[in-house]
Amino acid sequence: MSIAIDLSGRTAIVTGAGAGIGREIARWLARAGSSVAVADIRADRAEETVALILDEVVEVGAKSEVFAVVADARDDAGLKRMVESAAYQLDGLDIAVNNIGMLGPRGSAPLLDLDGEAWRDVLDQNLVLTALSMRAEAKAMLEYGSGGGDGQQVIVNVTSGETTRPAPGLAGYGAAKAAINHVTDTAAVEWGPLGIRVVAIAPGTTLTETVAEALPPDYIDAVVASTPLRRRTEHDELGRLVVFLASDLARCITGGLILADAGARLARNRPGIPGGPD
Ligand SMILES: NC(=O)c1ccc[n+]([C@@H]2O[C@H](COP(=O)([O-])OP(=O)(O)OC[C@H]3O[C@@H](n4cnc5c(N)ncnc54)[C@H](O)[C@@H]3O)[C@@H](O)[C@H]2O)c1
């Protein structure tokens, strides 16, 4: 017996899909047959992801529809337009992946250096942005219904391994992402009876362009050396995880945090992040 995942007829939005992990999640959903709205603040990046996916989709003969929706998700009206236009064009919404997140304008900094503005900014860019994205998506799921398949709808929030341990140097980011884990559980309880599952996933260190620019190679090497599987997380490993979570194989899973971190949470000698406390 073999088991294959087929998301044909399903409809998805992936936020921050113009680069990095979000791009790969969008590609994997389309490979599995889902139609995908590629949401990003940067039109050039979103269109590049669409072009990459269309090349592949045509090659395998899948029927997925793929298009870009461009908006700044930090702008309440822009966010609403982004989600609603995706659900309208897809004629339903089954899968929503909230992947936008960032360290904040100061990157890493000791807790003593974080003033009110820095705290508000990092909470706004991560916690508030994701909570409002989830709200817009759940409303669209209820209003536009399922695009197809078994009618089961799922929201996946991309958080971080920094939520599972103290995060020296990344206090604001860790706290904001941990709060998203908490909102994930609350939404799982509130929206479960409505047929919407909600799950958080955490990548380990993944060498996206943003990470490669922010962190020196010797720090990444030290993280890898401290990680049980002695490796980084690869972009596609989040894509595969989301395909599983969106599928019927995961129909009993809601709430909680699933780590794809090569065991980094269990590391005993993790190096201190550059810019963090001594
Ligand atoms: N890369 C890692 O090592 C790592 C580790 C743990 C968690 N994460 C989390 O994974 C997620 C993706 O990380 P990444 O490294 O791939 O990010 P990235 O910076 O490479 O990509 C983020 C994408 O989001 C888009 N974006 C940013 N702000 C936006 C806005 N306001 N509206 C619409 N689009 C916007 C950007 O244009 C970009 O295309 C983030 O939530 C991050 O916190 C990443």
PDB file of N, CA, C and O and ligand atoms in Angstrom, residues 15-22 39-42 45 71-74 82 98-102 126 129 158-161 173 177 202-211, ligand 1:
ATOM      1  N   THR A  15       1.004  33.775   3.272  1.00  0.00           N
ATOM      2  CA  THR A  15       1.483  35.151   3.408  1.00  0.00           C
ATOM      3  C   THR A  15       3.014  35.163   3.491  1.00  0.00           C
ATOM      4  O   THR A  15       3.624  34.233   4.018  1.00  0.00           O
ATOM      5  N   GLY A  16       3.597  36.217   2.938  1.00  0.00           N
ATOM      6  CA  GLY A  16       5.060  36.298   2.902  1.00  0.00           C
ATOM      7  C   GLY A  16       5.631  35.214   2.001  1.00  0.00           C
ATOM      8  O   GLY A  16       6.704  34.675   2.251  1.00  0.00           O
ATOM      9  N   ALA A  17       4.896  34.908   0.909  1.00  0.00           N
ATOM     10  CA  ALA A  17       5.299  33.804   0.020  1.00  0.00           C
ATOM     11  C   ALA A  17       6.219  34.277  -1.102  1.00  0.00           C
ATOM     12  O   ALA A  17       6.518  33.522  -2.012  1.00  0.00           O
ATOM     13  N   GLY A  18       6.686  35.529  -1.006  1.00  0.00           N
ATOM     14  CA  GLY A  18       7.571  36.051  -2.047  1.00  0.00           C
ATOM     15  C   GLY A  18       9.024  35.666  -1.837  1.00  0.00           C
ATOM     16  O   GLY A  18       9.874  35.976  -2.671  1.00  0.00           O
ATOM     17  N   ALA A  19       9.333  34.998  -0.744  1.00  0.00           N
ATOM     18  CA  ALA A  19      10.727  34.635  -0.471  1.00  0.00           C
ATOM     19  C   ALA A  19      10.776  33.510   0.548  1.00  0.00           C
ATOM     20  O   ALA A  19       9.753  33.141   1.141  1.00  0.00           O
ATOM     21  N   GLY A  20      11.971  32.981   0.737  1.00  0.00           N
ATOM     22  CA  GLY A  20      12.288  32.104   1.855  1.00  0.00           C
ATOM     23  C   GLY A  20      11.327  30.945   2.079  1.00  0.00           C
ATOM     24  O   GLY A  20      10.907  30.250   1.144  1.00  0.00           O
ATOM     25  N   ILE A  21      10.972  30.764   3.334  1.00  0.00           N
ATOM     26  CA  ILE A  21      10.150  29.625   3.749  1.00  0.00           C
ATOM     27  C   ILE A  21       8.749  29.705   3.132  1.00  0.00           C
ATOM     28  O   ILE A  21       8.200  28.703   2.671  1.00  0.00           O
ATOM     29  N   GLY A  22       8.166  30.900   3.101  1.00  0.00           N
ATOM     30  CA  GLY A  22       6.817  31.065   2.553  1.00  0.00           C
ATOM     31  C   GLY A  22       6.744  30.656   1.097  1.00  0.00           C
ATOM     32  O   GLY A  22       5.783  30.019   0.653  1.00  0.00           O
ATOM     33  N   ALA A  39       0.804  35.692  -1.359  1.00  0.00           N
ATOM     34  CA  ALA A  39       0.628  37.033  -0.789  1.00  0.00           C
ATOM     35  C   ALA A  39       1.962  37.598  -0.315  1.00  0.00           C
ATOM     36  O   ALA A  39       2.713  36.923   0.402  1.00  0.00           O
ATOM     37  N   ASP A  40       2.245  38.824  -0.717  1.00  0.00           N
ATOM     38  CA  ASP A  40       3.490  39.466  -0.274  1.00  0.00           C
ATOM     39  C   ASP A  40       3.369  40.975  -0.447  1.00  0.00           C
ATOM     40  O   ASP A  40       2.567  41.468  -1.244  1.00  0.00           O
ATOM     41  N   ILE A  41       4.192  41.695   0.303  1.00  0.00           N
ATOM     42  CA  ILE A  41       4.223  43.150   0.173  1.00  0.00           C
ATOM     43  C   ILE A  41       4.963  43.553  -1.110  1.00  0.00           C
ATOM     44  O   ILE A  41       4.742  44.619  -1.648  1.00  0.00           O
ATOM     45  N   ARG A  42       5.834  42.688  -1.597  1.00  0.00           N
ATOM     46  CA  ARG A  42       6.658  42.980  -2.776  1.00  0.00           C
ATOM     47  C   ARG A  42       6.102  42.275  -4.005  1.00  0.00           C
ATOM     48  O   ARG A  42       6.155  41.044  -4.116  1.00  0.00           O
ATOM     49  N   ARG A  45       8.612  40.019  -5.923  1.00  0.00           N
ATOM     50  CA  ARG A  45       8.879  38.724  -5.287  1.00  0.00           C
ATOM     51  C   ARG A  45       7.704  37.771  -5.463  1.00  0.00           C
ATOM     52  O   ARG A  45       7.874  36.585  -5.748  1.00  0.00           O
ATOM     53  N   ALA A  71      -0.017  43.189  -0.962  1.00  0.00           N
ATOM     54  CA  ALA A  71      -0.491  44.148   0.044  1.00  0.00           C
ATOM     55  C   ALA A  71       0.465  44.151   1.220  1.00  0.00           C
ATOM     56  O   ALA A  71       1.227  43.196   1.422  1.00  0.00           O
ATOM     57  N   ASP A  72       0.419  45.222   1.977  1.00  0.00           N
ATOM     58  CA  ASP A  72       1.160  45.290   3.235  1.00  0.00           C
ATOM     59  C   ASP A  72       0.251  44.739   4.332  1.00  0.00           C
ATOM     60  O   ASP A  72      -0.757  45.364   4.680  1.00  0.00           O
ATOM     61  N   ALA A  73       0.600  43.591   4.873  1.00  0.00           N
ATOM     62  CA  ALA A  73      -0.257  42.938   5.868  1.00  0.00           C
ATOM     63  C   ALA A  73      -0.285  43.704   7.202  1.00  0.00           C
ATOM     64  O   ALA A  73      -1.097  43.405   8.073  1.00  0.00           O
ATOM     65  N   ARG A  74       0.601  44.687   7.360  1.00  0.00           N
ATOM     66  CA  ARG A  74       0.559  45.501   8.595  1.00  0.00           C
ATOM     67  C   ARG A  74      -0.522  46.566   8.516  1.00  0.00           C
ATOM     68  O   ARG A  74      -0.867  47.182   9.521  1.00  0.00           O
ATOM     69  N   MET A  82      -6.279  41.747   1.000  1.00  0.00           N
ATOM     70  CA  MET A  82      -5.413  40.637   0.565  1.00  0.00           C
ATOM     71  C   MET A  82      -6.128  39.291   0.751  1.00  0.00           C
ATOM     72  O   MET A  82      -6.203  38.471  -0.166  1.00  0.00           O
ATOM     73  N   ASN A  98       0.160  31.575   7.764  1.00  0.00           N
ATOM     74  CA  ASN A  98       0.645  32.887   8.204  1.00  0.00           C
ATOM     75  C   ASN A  98       2.135  32.794   8.479  1.00  0.00           C
ATOM     76  O   ASN A  98       2.555  32.322   9.534  1.00  0.00           O
ATOM     77  N   ASN A  99       2.895  33.257   7.505  1.00  0.00           N
ATOM     78  CA  ASN A  99       4.339  33.048   7.528  1.00  0.00           C
ATOM     79  C   ASN A  99       5.128  34.332   7.735  1.00  0.00           C
ATOM     80  O   ASN A  99       6.323  34.299   7.967  1.00  0.00           O
ATOM     81  N   ILE A 100       4.435  35.502   7.680  1.00  0.00           N
ATOM     82  CA  ILE A 100       5.172  36.762   7.838  1.00  0.00           C
ATOM     83  C   ILE A 100       5.631  36.888   9.295  1.00  0.00           C
ATOM     84  O   ILE A 100       4.849  36.669  10.223  1.00  0.00           O
ATOM     85  N   GLY A 101       6.888  37.236   9.461  1.00  0.00           N
ATOM     86  CA  GLY A 101       7.398  37.443  10.818  1.00  0.00           C
ATOM     87  C   GLY A 101       8.800  37.978  10.724  1.00  0.00           C
ATOM     88  O   GLY A 101       9.499  37.718   9.750  1.00  0.00           O
ATOM     89  N   MET A 102       9.189  38.778  11.705  1.00  0.00           N
ATOM     90  CA  MET A 102      10.554  39.308  11.660  1.00  0.00           C
ATOM     91  C   MET A 102      11.070  39.647  13.047  1.00  0.00           C
ATOM     92  O   MET A 102      10.304  39.788  14.001  1.00  0.00           O
ATOM     93  N   ASN A 126       4.670  40.861  14.541  1.00  0.00           N
ATOM     94  CA  ASN A 126       4.536  39.404  14.662  1.00  0.00           C
ATOM     95  C   ASN A 126       3.177  39.022  15.244  1.00  0.00           C
ATOM     96  O   ASN A 126       2.314  38.512  14.536  1.00  0.00           O
ATOM     97  N   LEU A 129       0.009  41.269  13.758  1.00  0.00           N
ATOM     98  CA  LEU A 129      -0.153  40.966  12.321  1.00  0.00           C
ATOM     99  C   LEU A 129      -0.730  39.552  12.133  1.00  0.00           C
ATOM    100  O   LEU A 129      -1.668  39.340  11.356  1.00  0.00           O
ATOM    101  N   VAL A 158       3.308  30.203  11.341  1.00  0.00           N
ATOM    102  CA  VAL A 158       4.740  29.913  11.432  1.00  0.00           C
ATOM    103  C   VAL A 158       5.311  30.710  12.611  1.00  0.00           C
ATOM    104  O   VAL A 158       5.312  31.947  12.588  1.00  0.00           O
ATOM    105  N   THR A 159       5.746  30.016  13.650  1.00  0.00           N
ATOM    106  CA  THR A 159       6.324  30.730  14.799  1.00  0.00           C
ATOM    107  C   THR A 159       7.826  30.425  14.856  1.00  0.00           C
ATOM    108  O   THR A 159       8.513  30.604  13.846  1.00  0.00           O
ATOM    109  N   SER A 160       8.335  29.938  15.958  1.00  0.00           N
ATOM    110  CA  SER A 160       9.790  29.778  16.038  1.00  0.00           C
ATOM    111  C   SER A 160      10.172  28.869  17.195  1.00  0.00           C
ATOM    112  O   SER A 160       9.468  28.802  18.211  1.00  0.00           O
ATOM    113  N   GLY A 161      11.328  28.219  17.042  1.00  0.00           N
ATOM    114  CA  GLY A 161      11.889  27.438  18.137  1.00  0.00           C
ATOM    115  C   GLY A 161      12.261  28.319  19.324  1.00  0.00           C
ATOM    116  O   GLY A 161      12.404  27.838  20.446  1.00  0.00           O
ATOM    117  N   TYR A 173      11.023  39.192  20.030  1.00  0.00           N
ATOM    118  CA  TYR A 173      10.642  38.236  18.986  1.00  0.00           C
ATOM    119  C   TYR A 173      10.137  36.929  19.622  1.00  0.00           C
ATOM    120  O   TYR A 173       9.084  36.408  19.247  1.00  0.00           O
ATOM    121  N   LYS A 177       6.307  35.584  19.268  1.00  0.00           N
ATOM    122  CA  LYS A 177       6.035  34.297  18.627  1.00  0.00           C
ATOM    123  C   LYS A 177       5.389  33.325  19.622  1.00  0.00           C
ATOM    124  O   LYS A 177       4.516  32.536  19.256  1.00  0.00           O
ATOM    125  N   ALA A 202       7.147  25.429  13.874  1.00  0.00           N
ATOM    126  CA  ALA A 202       8.372  26.185  14.167  1.00  0.00           C
ATOM    127  C   ALA A 202       9.531  25.656  13.336  1.00  0.00           C
ATOM    128  O   ALA A 202       9.938  24.503  13.509  1.00  0.00           O
ATOM    129  N   PRO A 203      10.075  26.495  12.441  1.00  0.00           N
ATOM    130  CA  PRO A 203      11.295  26.089  11.739  1.00  0.00           C
ATOM    131  C   PRO A 203      12.486  26.180  12.685  1.00  0.00           C
ATOM    132  O   PRO A 203      12.509  27.028  13.582  1.00  0.00           O
ATOM    133  N   GLY A 204      13.486  25.331  12.478  1.00  0.00           N
ATOM    134  CA  GLY A 204      14.785  25.580  13.083  1.00  0.00           C
ATOM    135  C   GLY A 204      15.497  26.602  12.201  1.00  0.00           C
ATOM    136  O   GLY A 204      14.898  27.167  11.278  1.00  0.00           O
ATOM    137  N   THR A 205      16.771  26.845  12.470  1.00  0.00           N
ATOM    138  CA  THR A 205      17.507  27.829  11.665  1.00  0.00           C
ATOM    139  C   THR A 205      17.499  27.398  10.194  1.00  0.00           C
ATOM    140  O   THR A 205      17.951  26.307   9.856  1.00  0.00           O
ATOM    141  N   THR A 206      16.948  28.259   9.351  1.00  0.00           N
ATOM    142  CA  THR A 206      16.782  27.967   7.921  1.00  0.00           C
ATOM    143  C   THR A 206      17.498  29.077   7.154  1.00  0.00           C
ATOM    144  O   THR A 206      17.222  30.264   7.407  1.00  0.00           O
ATOM    145  N   LEU A 207      18.390  28.716   6.259  1.00  0.00           N
ATOM    146  CA  LEU A 207      19.251  29.728   5.631  1.00  0.00           C
ATOM    147  C   LEU A 207      18.529  30.480   4.515  1.00  0.00           C
ATOM    148  O   LEU A 207      18.877  30.376   3.345  1.00  0.00           O
ATOM    149  N   THR A 208      17.522  31.262   4.898  1.00  0.00           N
ATOM    150  CA  THR A 208      16.861  32.143   3.932  1.00  0.00           C
ATOM    151  C   THR A 208      17.776  33.354   3.725  1.00  0.00           C
ATOM    152  O   THR A 208      18.708  33.585   4.500  1.00  0.00           O
ATOM    153  N   GLU A 209      17.466  34.153   2.694  1.00  0.00           N
ATOM    154  CA  GLU A 209      18.301  35.330   2.439  1.00  0.00           C
ATOM    155  C   GLU A 209      18.333  36.250   3.657  1.00  0.00           C
ATOM    156  O   GLU A 209      19.367  36.808   4.016  1.00  0.00           O
ATOM    157  N   THR A 210      17.173  36.397   4.293  1.00  0.00           N
ATOM    158  CA  THR A 210      17.090  37.279   5.465  1.00  0.00           C
ATOM    159  C   THR A 210      18.024  36.801   6.574  1.00  0.00           C
ATOM    160  O   THR A 210      18.746  37.589   7.187  1.00  0.00           O
ATOM    161  N   VAL A 211      18.023  35.497   6.814  1.00  0.00           N
ATOM    162  CA  VAL A 211      18.865  34.942   7.877  1.00  0.00           C
ATOM    163  C   VAL A 211      20.339  35.037   7.489  1.00  0.00           C
ATOM    164  O   VAL A 211      21.190  35.402   8.307  1.00  0.00           O
TER     165      VAL A 211
HETATM  166  N1  LIG B   1      14.583  31.498   8.600  1.00  0.00           N
HETATM  167  C1  LIG B   1      14.678  31.016   9.834  1.00  0.00           C
HETATM  168  O1  LIG B   1      15.744  30.531  10.286  1.00  0.00           O
HETATM  169  C2  LIG B   1      13.463  31.027  10.740  1.00  0.00           C
HETATM  170  C3  LIG B   1      13.551  30.355  11.965  1.00  0.00           C
HETATM  171  C4  LIG B   1      12.442  30.356  12.801  1.00  0.00           C
HETATM  172  C5  LIG B   1      11.284  31.000  12.395  1.00  0.00           C
HETATM  173  N2  LIG B   1      11.243  31.664  11.192  1.00  0.00           N
HETATM  174  C6  LIG B   1      10.000  32.324  10.801  1.00  0.00           C
HETATM  175  O2  LIG B   1       9.624  31.844   9.518  1.00  0.00           O
HETATM  176  C7  LIG B   1       8.950  32.878   8.796  1.00  0.00           C
HETATM  177  C8  LIG B   1       9.600  33.077   7.430  1.00  0.00           C
HETATM  178  O3  LIG B   1      10.962  33.410   7.623  1.00  0.00           O
HETATM  179  P1  LIG B   1      11.912  33.722   6.366  1.00  0.00           P
HETATM  180  O4  LIG B   1      13.302  33.716   6.886  1.00  0.00           O
HETATM  181  O5  LIG B   1      11.553  32.829   5.220  1.00  0.00           O
HETATM  182  O6  LIG B   1      11.471  35.226   6.015  1.00  0.00           O
HETATM  183  P2  LIG B   1      11.890  36.135   4.767  1.00  0.00           P
HETATM  184  O7  LIG B   1      12.282  37.445   5.344  1.00  0.00           O
HETATM  185  O8  LIG B   1      12.882  35.421   3.901  1.00  0.00           O
HETATM  186  O9  LIG B   1      10.544  36.281   3.928  1.00  0.00           O
HETATM  187  C9  LIG B   1       9.466  37.004   4.439  1.00  0.00           C
HETATM  188  C10 LIG B   1       8.559  37.435   3.287  1.00  0.00           C
HETATM  189  O10 LIG B   1       7.485  38.192   3.872  1.00  0.00           O
HETATM  190  C11 LIG B   1       7.276  39.372   3.113  1.00  0.00           C
HETATM  191  N3  LIG B   1       6.720  40.411   4.009  1.00  0.00           N
HETATM  192  C12 LIG B   1       7.375  41.027   5.018  1.00  0.00           C
HETATM  193  N4  LIG B   1       6.561  41.932   5.612  1.00  0.00           N
HETATM  194  C13 LIG B   1       5.381  41.877   4.955  1.00  0.00           C
HETATM  195  C14 LIG B   1       4.149  42.578   5.105  1.00  0.00           C
HETATM  196  N5  LIG B   1       4.001  43.525   6.042  1.00  0.00           N
HETATM  197  N6  LIG B   1       3.125  42.293   4.269  1.00  0.00           N
HETATM  198  C15 LIG B   1       3.271  41.325   3.297  1.00  0.00           C
HETATM  199  N7  LIG B   1       4.425  40.638   3.119  1.00  0.00           N
HETATM  200  C16 LIG B   1       5.466  40.908   3.928  1.00  0.00           C
HETATM  201  C17 LIG B   1       8.666  39.741   2.596  1.00  0.00           C
HETATM  202  O11 LIG B   1       8.595  40.590   1.425  1.00  0.00           O
HETATM  203  C18 LIG B   1       9.254  38.363   2.276  1.00  0.00           C
HETATM  204  O12 LIG B   1       8.974  37.959   0.946  1.00  0.00           O
HETATM  205  C19 LIG B   1       8.975  34.112   9.698  1.00  0.00           C
HETATM  206  O13 LIG B   1       7.770  34.196  10.423  1.00  0.00           O
HETATM  207  C20 LIG B   1      10.138  33.836  10.639  1.00  0.00           C
HETATM  208  O14 LIG B   1      10.003  34.518  11.870  1.00  0.00           O
HETATM  209  C21 LIG B   1      12.305  31.689  10.356  1.00  0.00           C
END
